[in-house]
PDB file of C-alpha atoms in Angstrom:
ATOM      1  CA  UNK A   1     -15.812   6.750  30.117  1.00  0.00           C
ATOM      2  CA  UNK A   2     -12.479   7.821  31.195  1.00  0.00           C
ATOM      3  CA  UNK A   3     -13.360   9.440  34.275  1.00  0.00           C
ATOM      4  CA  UNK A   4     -12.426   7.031  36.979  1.00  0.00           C
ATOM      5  CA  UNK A   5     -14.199   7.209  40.569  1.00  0.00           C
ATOM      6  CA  UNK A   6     -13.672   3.960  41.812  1.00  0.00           C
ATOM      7  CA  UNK A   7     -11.865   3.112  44.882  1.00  0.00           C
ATOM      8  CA  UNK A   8      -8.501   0.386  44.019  1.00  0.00           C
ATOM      9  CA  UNK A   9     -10.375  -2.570  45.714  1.00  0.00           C
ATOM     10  CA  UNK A  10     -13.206  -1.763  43.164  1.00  0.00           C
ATOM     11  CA  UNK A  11     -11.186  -0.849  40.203  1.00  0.00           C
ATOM     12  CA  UNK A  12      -8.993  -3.988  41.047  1.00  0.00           C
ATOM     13  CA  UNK A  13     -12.568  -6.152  40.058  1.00  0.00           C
ATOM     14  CA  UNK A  14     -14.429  -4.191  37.755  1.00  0.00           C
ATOM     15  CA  UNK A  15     -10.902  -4.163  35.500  1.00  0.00           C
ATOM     16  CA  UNK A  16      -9.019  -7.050  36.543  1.00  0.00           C
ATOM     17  CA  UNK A  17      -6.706  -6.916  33.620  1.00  0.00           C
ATOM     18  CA  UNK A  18      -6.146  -3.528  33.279  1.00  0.00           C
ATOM     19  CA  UNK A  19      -4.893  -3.444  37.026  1.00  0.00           C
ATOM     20  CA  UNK A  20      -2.578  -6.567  36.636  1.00  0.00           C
ATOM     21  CA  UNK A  21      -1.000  -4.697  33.693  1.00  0.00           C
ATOM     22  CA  UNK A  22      -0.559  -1.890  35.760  1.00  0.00           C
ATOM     23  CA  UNK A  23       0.704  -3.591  38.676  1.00  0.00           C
ATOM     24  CA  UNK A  24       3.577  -5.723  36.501  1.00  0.00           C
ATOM     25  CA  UNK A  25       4.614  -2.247  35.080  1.00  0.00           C
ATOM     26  CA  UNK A  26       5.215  -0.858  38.667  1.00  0.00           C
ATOM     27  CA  UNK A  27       6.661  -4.234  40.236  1.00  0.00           C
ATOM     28  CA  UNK A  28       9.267  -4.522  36.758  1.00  0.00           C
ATOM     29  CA  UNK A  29      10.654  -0.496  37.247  1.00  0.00           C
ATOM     30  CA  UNK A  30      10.824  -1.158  40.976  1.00  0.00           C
ATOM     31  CA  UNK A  31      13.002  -3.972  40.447  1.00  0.00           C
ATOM     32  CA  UNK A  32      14.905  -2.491  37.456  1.00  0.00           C
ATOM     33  CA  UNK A  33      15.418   0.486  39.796  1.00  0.00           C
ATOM     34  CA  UNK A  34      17.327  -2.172  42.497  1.00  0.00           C
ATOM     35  CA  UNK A  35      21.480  -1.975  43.245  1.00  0.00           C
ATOM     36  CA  UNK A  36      21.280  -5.353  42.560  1.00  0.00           C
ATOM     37  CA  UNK A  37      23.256  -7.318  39.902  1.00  0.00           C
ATOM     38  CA  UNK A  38      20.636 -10.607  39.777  1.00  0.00           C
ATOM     39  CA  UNK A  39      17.754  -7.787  39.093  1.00  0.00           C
ATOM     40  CA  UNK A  40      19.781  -5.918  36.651  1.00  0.00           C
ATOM     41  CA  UNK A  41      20.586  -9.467  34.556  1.00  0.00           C
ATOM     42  CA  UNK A  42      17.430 -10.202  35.058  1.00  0.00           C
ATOM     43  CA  UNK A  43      15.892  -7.280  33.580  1.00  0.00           C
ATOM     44  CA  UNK A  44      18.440  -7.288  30.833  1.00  0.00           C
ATOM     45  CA  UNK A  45      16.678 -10.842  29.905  1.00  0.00           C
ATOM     46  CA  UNK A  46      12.883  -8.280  29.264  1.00  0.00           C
ATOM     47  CA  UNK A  47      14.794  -5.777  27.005  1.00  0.00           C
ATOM     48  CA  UNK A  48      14.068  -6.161  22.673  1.00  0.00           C
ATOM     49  CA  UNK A  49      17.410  -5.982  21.355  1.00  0.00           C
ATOM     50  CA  UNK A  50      17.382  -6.960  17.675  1.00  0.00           C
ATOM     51  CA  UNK A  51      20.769  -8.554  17.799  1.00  0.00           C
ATOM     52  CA  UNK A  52      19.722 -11.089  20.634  1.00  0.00           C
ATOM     53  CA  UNK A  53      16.018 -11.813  19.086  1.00  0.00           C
ATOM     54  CA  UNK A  54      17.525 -12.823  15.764  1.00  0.00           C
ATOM     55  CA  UNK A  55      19.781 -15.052  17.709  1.00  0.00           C
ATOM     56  CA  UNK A  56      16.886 -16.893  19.117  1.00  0.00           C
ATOM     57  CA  UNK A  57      15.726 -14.890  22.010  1.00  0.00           C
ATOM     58  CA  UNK A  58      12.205 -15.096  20.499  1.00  0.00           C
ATOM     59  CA  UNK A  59      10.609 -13.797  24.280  1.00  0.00           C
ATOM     60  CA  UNK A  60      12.288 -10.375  23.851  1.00  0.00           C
ATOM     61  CA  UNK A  61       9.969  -9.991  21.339  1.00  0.00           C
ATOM     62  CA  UNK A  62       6.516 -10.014  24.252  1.00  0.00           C
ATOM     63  CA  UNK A  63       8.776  -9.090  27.396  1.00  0.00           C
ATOM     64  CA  UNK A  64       9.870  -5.229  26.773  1.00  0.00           C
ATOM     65  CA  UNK A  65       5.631  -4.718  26.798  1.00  0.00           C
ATOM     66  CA  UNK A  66       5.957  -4.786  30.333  1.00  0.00           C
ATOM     67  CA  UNK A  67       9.248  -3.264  31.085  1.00  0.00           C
ATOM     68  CA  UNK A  68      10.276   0.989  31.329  1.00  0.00           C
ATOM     69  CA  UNK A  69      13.121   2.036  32.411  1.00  0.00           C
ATOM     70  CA  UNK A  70      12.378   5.764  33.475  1.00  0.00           C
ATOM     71  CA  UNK A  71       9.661   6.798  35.965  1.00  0.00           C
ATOM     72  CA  UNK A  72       8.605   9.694  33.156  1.00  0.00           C
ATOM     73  CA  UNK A  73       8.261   6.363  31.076  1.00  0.00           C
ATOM     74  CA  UNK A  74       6.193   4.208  33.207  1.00  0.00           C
ATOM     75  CA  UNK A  75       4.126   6.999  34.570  1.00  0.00           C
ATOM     76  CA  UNK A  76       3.225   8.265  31.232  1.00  0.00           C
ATOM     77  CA  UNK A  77       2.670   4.758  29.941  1.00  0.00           C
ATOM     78  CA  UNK A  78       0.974   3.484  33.211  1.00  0.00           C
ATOM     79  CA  UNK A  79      -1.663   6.587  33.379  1.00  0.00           C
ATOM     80  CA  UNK A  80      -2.412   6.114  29.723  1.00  0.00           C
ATOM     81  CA  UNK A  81      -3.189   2.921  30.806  1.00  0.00           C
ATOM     82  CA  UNK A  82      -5.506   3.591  33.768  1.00  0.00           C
ATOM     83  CA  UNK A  83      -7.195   5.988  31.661  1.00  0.00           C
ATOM     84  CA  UNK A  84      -8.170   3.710  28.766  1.00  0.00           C
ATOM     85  CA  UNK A  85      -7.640   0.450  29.896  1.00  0.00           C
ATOM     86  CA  UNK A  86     -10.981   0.303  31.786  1.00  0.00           C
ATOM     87  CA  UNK A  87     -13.400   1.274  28.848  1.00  0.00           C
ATOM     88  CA  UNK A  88     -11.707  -1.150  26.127  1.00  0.00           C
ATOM     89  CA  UNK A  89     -12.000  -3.699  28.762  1.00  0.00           C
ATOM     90  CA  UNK A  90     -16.135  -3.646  29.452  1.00  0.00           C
ATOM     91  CA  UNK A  91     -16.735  -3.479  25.855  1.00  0.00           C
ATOM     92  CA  UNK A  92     -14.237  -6.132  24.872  1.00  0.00           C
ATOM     93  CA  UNK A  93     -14.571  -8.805  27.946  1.00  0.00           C
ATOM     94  CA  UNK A  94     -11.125  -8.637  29.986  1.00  0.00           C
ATOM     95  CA  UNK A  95      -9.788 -12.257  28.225  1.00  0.00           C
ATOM     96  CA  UNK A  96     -10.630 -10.837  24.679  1.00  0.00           C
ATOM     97  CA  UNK A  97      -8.839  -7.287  26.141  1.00  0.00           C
ATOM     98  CA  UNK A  98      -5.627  -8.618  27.111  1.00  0.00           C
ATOM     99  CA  UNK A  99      -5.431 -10.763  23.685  1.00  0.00           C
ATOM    100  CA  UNK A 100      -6.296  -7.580  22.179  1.00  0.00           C
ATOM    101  CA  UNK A 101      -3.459  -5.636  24.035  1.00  0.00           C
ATOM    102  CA  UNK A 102      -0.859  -7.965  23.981  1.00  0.00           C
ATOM    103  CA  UNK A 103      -1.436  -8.380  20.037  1.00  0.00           C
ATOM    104  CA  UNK A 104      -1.266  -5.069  19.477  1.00  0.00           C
ATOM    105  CA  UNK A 105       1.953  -4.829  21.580  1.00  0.00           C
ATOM    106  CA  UNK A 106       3.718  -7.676  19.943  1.00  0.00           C
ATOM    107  CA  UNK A 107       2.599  -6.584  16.448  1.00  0.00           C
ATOM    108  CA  UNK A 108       4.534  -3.536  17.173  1.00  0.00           C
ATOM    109  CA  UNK A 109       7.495  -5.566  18.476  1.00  0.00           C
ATOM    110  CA  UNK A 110       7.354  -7.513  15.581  1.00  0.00           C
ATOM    111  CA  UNK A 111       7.683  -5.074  12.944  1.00  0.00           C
ATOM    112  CA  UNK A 112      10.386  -3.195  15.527  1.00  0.00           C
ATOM    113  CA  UNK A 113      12.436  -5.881  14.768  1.00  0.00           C
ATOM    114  CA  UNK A 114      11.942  -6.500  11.439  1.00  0.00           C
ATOM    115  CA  UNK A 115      12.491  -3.098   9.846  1.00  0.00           C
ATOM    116  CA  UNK A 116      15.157  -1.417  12.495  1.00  0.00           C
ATOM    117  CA  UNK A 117      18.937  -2.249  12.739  1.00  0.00           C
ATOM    118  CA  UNK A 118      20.145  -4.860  14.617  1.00  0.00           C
ATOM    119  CA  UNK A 119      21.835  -2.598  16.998  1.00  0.00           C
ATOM    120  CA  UNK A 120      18.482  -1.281  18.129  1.00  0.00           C
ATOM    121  CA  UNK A 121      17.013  -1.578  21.622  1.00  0.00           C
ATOM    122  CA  UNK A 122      14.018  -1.084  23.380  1.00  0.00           C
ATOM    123  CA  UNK A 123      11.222  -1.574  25.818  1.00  0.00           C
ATOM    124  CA  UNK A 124       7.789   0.100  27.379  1.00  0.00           C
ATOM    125  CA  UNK A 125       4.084  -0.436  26.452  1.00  0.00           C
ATOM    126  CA  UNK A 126       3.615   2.257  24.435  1.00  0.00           C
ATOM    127  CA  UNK A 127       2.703  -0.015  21.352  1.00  0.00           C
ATOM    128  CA  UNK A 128      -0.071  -1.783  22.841  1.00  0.00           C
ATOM    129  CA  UNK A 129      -1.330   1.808  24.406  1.00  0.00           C
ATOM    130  CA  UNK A 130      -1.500   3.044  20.748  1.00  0.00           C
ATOM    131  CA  UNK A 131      -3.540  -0.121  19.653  1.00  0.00           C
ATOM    132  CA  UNK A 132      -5.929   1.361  22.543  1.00  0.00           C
ATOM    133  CA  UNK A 133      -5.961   4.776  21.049  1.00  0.00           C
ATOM    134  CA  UNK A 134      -6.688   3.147  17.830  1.00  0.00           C
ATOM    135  CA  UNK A 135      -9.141   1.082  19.497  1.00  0.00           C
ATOM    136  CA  UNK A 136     -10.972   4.784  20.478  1.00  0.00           C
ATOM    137  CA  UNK A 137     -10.207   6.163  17.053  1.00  0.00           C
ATOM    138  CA  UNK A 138     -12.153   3.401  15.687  1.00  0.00           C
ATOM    139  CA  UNK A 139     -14.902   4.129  17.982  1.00  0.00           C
ATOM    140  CA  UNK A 140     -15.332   8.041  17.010  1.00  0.00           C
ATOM    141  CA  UNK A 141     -14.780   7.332  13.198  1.00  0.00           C
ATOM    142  CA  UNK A 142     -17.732   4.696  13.058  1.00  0.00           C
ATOM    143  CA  UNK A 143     -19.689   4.094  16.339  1.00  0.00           C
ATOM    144  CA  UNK A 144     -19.663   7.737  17.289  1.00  0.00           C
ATOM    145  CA  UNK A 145     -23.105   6.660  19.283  1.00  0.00           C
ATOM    146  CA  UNK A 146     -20.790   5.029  21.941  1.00  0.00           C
ATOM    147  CA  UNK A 147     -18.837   7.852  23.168  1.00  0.00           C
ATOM    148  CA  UNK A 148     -19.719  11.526  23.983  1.00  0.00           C
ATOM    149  CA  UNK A 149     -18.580  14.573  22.594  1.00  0.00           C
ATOM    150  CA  UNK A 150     -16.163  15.695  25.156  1.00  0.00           C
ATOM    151  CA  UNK A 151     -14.830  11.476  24.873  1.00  0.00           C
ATOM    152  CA  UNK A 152     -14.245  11.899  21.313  1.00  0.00           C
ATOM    153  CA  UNK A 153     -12.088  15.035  22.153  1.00  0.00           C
ATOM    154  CA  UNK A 154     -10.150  13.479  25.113  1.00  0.00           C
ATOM    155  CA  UNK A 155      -8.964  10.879  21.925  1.00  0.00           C
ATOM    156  CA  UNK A 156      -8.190  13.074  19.886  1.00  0.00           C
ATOM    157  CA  UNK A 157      -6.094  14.844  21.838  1.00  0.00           C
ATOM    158  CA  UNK A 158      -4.939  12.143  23.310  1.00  0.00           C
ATOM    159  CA  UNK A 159      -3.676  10.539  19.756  1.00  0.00           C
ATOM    160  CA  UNK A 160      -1.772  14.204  18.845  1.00  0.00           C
ATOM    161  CA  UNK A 161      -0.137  14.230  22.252  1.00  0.00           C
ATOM    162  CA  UNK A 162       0.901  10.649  21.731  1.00  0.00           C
ATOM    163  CA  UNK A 163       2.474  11.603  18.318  1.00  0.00           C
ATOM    164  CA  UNK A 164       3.407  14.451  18.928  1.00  0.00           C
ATOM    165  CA  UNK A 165       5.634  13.468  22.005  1.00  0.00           C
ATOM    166  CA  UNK A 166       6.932  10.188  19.850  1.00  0.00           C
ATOM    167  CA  UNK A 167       8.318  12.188  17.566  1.00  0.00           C
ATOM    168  CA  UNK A 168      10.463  14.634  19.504  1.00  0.00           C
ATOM    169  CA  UNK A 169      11.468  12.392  21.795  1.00  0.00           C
ATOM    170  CA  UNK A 170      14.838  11.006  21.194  1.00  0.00           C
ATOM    171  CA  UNK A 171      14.961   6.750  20.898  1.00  0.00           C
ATOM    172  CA  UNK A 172      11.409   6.482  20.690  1.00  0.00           C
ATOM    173  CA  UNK A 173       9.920   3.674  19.100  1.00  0.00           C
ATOM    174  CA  UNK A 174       7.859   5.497  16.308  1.00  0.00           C
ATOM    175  CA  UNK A 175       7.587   2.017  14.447  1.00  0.00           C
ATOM    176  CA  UNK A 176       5.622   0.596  17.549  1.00  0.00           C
ATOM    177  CA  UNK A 177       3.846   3.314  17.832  1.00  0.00           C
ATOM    178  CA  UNK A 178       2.021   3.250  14.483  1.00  0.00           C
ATOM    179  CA  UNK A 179       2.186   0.049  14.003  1.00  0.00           C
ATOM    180  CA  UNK A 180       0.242  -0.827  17.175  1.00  0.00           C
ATOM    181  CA  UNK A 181      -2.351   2.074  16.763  1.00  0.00           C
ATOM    182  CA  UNK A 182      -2.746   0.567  13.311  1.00  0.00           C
ATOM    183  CA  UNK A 183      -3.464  -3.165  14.770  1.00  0.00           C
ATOM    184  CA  UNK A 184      -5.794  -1.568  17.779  1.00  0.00           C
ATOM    185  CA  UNK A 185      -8.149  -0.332  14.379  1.00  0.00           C
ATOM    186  CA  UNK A 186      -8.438  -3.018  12.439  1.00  0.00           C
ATOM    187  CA  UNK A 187      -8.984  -5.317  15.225  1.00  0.00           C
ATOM    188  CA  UNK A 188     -11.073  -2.959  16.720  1.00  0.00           C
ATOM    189  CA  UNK A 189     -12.835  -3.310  13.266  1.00  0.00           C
ATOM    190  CA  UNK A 190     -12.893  -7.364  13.453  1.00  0.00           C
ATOM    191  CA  UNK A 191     -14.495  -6.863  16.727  1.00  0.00           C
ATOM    192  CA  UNK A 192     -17.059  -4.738  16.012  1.00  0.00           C
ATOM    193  CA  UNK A 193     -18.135  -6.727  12.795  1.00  0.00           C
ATOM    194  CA  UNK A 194     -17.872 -10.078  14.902  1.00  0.00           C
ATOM    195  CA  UNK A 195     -20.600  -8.335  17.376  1.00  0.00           C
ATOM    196  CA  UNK A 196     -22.709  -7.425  14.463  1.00  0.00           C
ATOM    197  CA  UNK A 197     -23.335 -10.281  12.550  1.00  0.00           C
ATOM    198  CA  UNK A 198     -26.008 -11.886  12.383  1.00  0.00           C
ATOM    199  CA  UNK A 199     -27.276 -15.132  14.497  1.00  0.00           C
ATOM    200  CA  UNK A 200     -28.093 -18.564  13.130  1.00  0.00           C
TER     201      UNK A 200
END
């Protein structure tokens, strides 16, 4: 499942939405990374800063999903991506995928905002990616049937790395982190138990 063989052309249409994602993240630090004072204001619009979103900048709350600053950032963010994008995608549908993403991303956002100072600052997708690893971590806790041994493994360590590197990272969001892992479960959960019930 996250061994990926196809060519871009092919990946582009077997995972439409996972490539857009990826695409946005690359096009955003490109133009973040420009000596150009319309690119930096504009980017300055995608950051979360607290202060600004509880002054009405309500979009700062969806934009930093898209946004990273550093290349270690985007790269780390963007391969997690590439890696599990494409398996949460076929067994979701991409529309119900990129709801599913961007919830989990937001969700993160959300409580970002809600429980940390109003000095606080931040951006990158690493919410939503967690909401994919808890997406996984739903799969090996209770339809173990769907991935393979050496799959459940890759999650797992996966998940520690994740952790791990969120908490000795200076300025990570932590909050995101768990708090979009935690959405990618239970709506992996709703998902699941929407597929199995029974039809009329």
């Amino acid at each position: 499942m996250f061994v990926r063989t196809e060519n871009a052309a092919e990946f582009k249409r077997f995972y439409p939405v996972t490539f857009t994602l990826i695409c946005i993240h690359i096009a955003l630090w490109l133009l973040a990374a420009l000596p150009s004072n319309l690119a930096e204001s504009f980017i300055h619009q995608l950051i979360g800063v607290n202060s600004l979103i509880s002054q009405g900048d309500y979009w700062r709350l969806f934009t930093p999903i898209f946004l990273h600053l550093s290349f270690s950032h985007l790269l780390f963010n963007s391969f997690s991506l590439f890696l599990l994008g494409p398996g949460a995608e076929r067994i979701l549908s991409s529309y119900k995928f990129l709801l599913f993403y961007l919830t989990c991303g937001l969700l993160g956002n959300i409580v970002t905002f809600l429980i940390q100072s109003s000095f606080y600052s931040h951006v990158g997708a690493s919410g939503a990616i967690f909401g994919l690893l808890g997406f996984y971590l739903y799969l090996v806790i209770k339809q173990k049937h769907m991935l393979s041994q050496s799959n459940q493994q890759i999650i797992v360590v996966f998940l520690i790395i994740g952790l791990l590197s969120g908490l000795l990272t200076p300025r990570t969001n932590n909050t995101a982190h768990f708090v979009g892992g935690i959405a990618g479960f239970l709506l992996a959960f709703l998902a699941f138990k929407q597929k199995n019930k029974p039809q009329i």
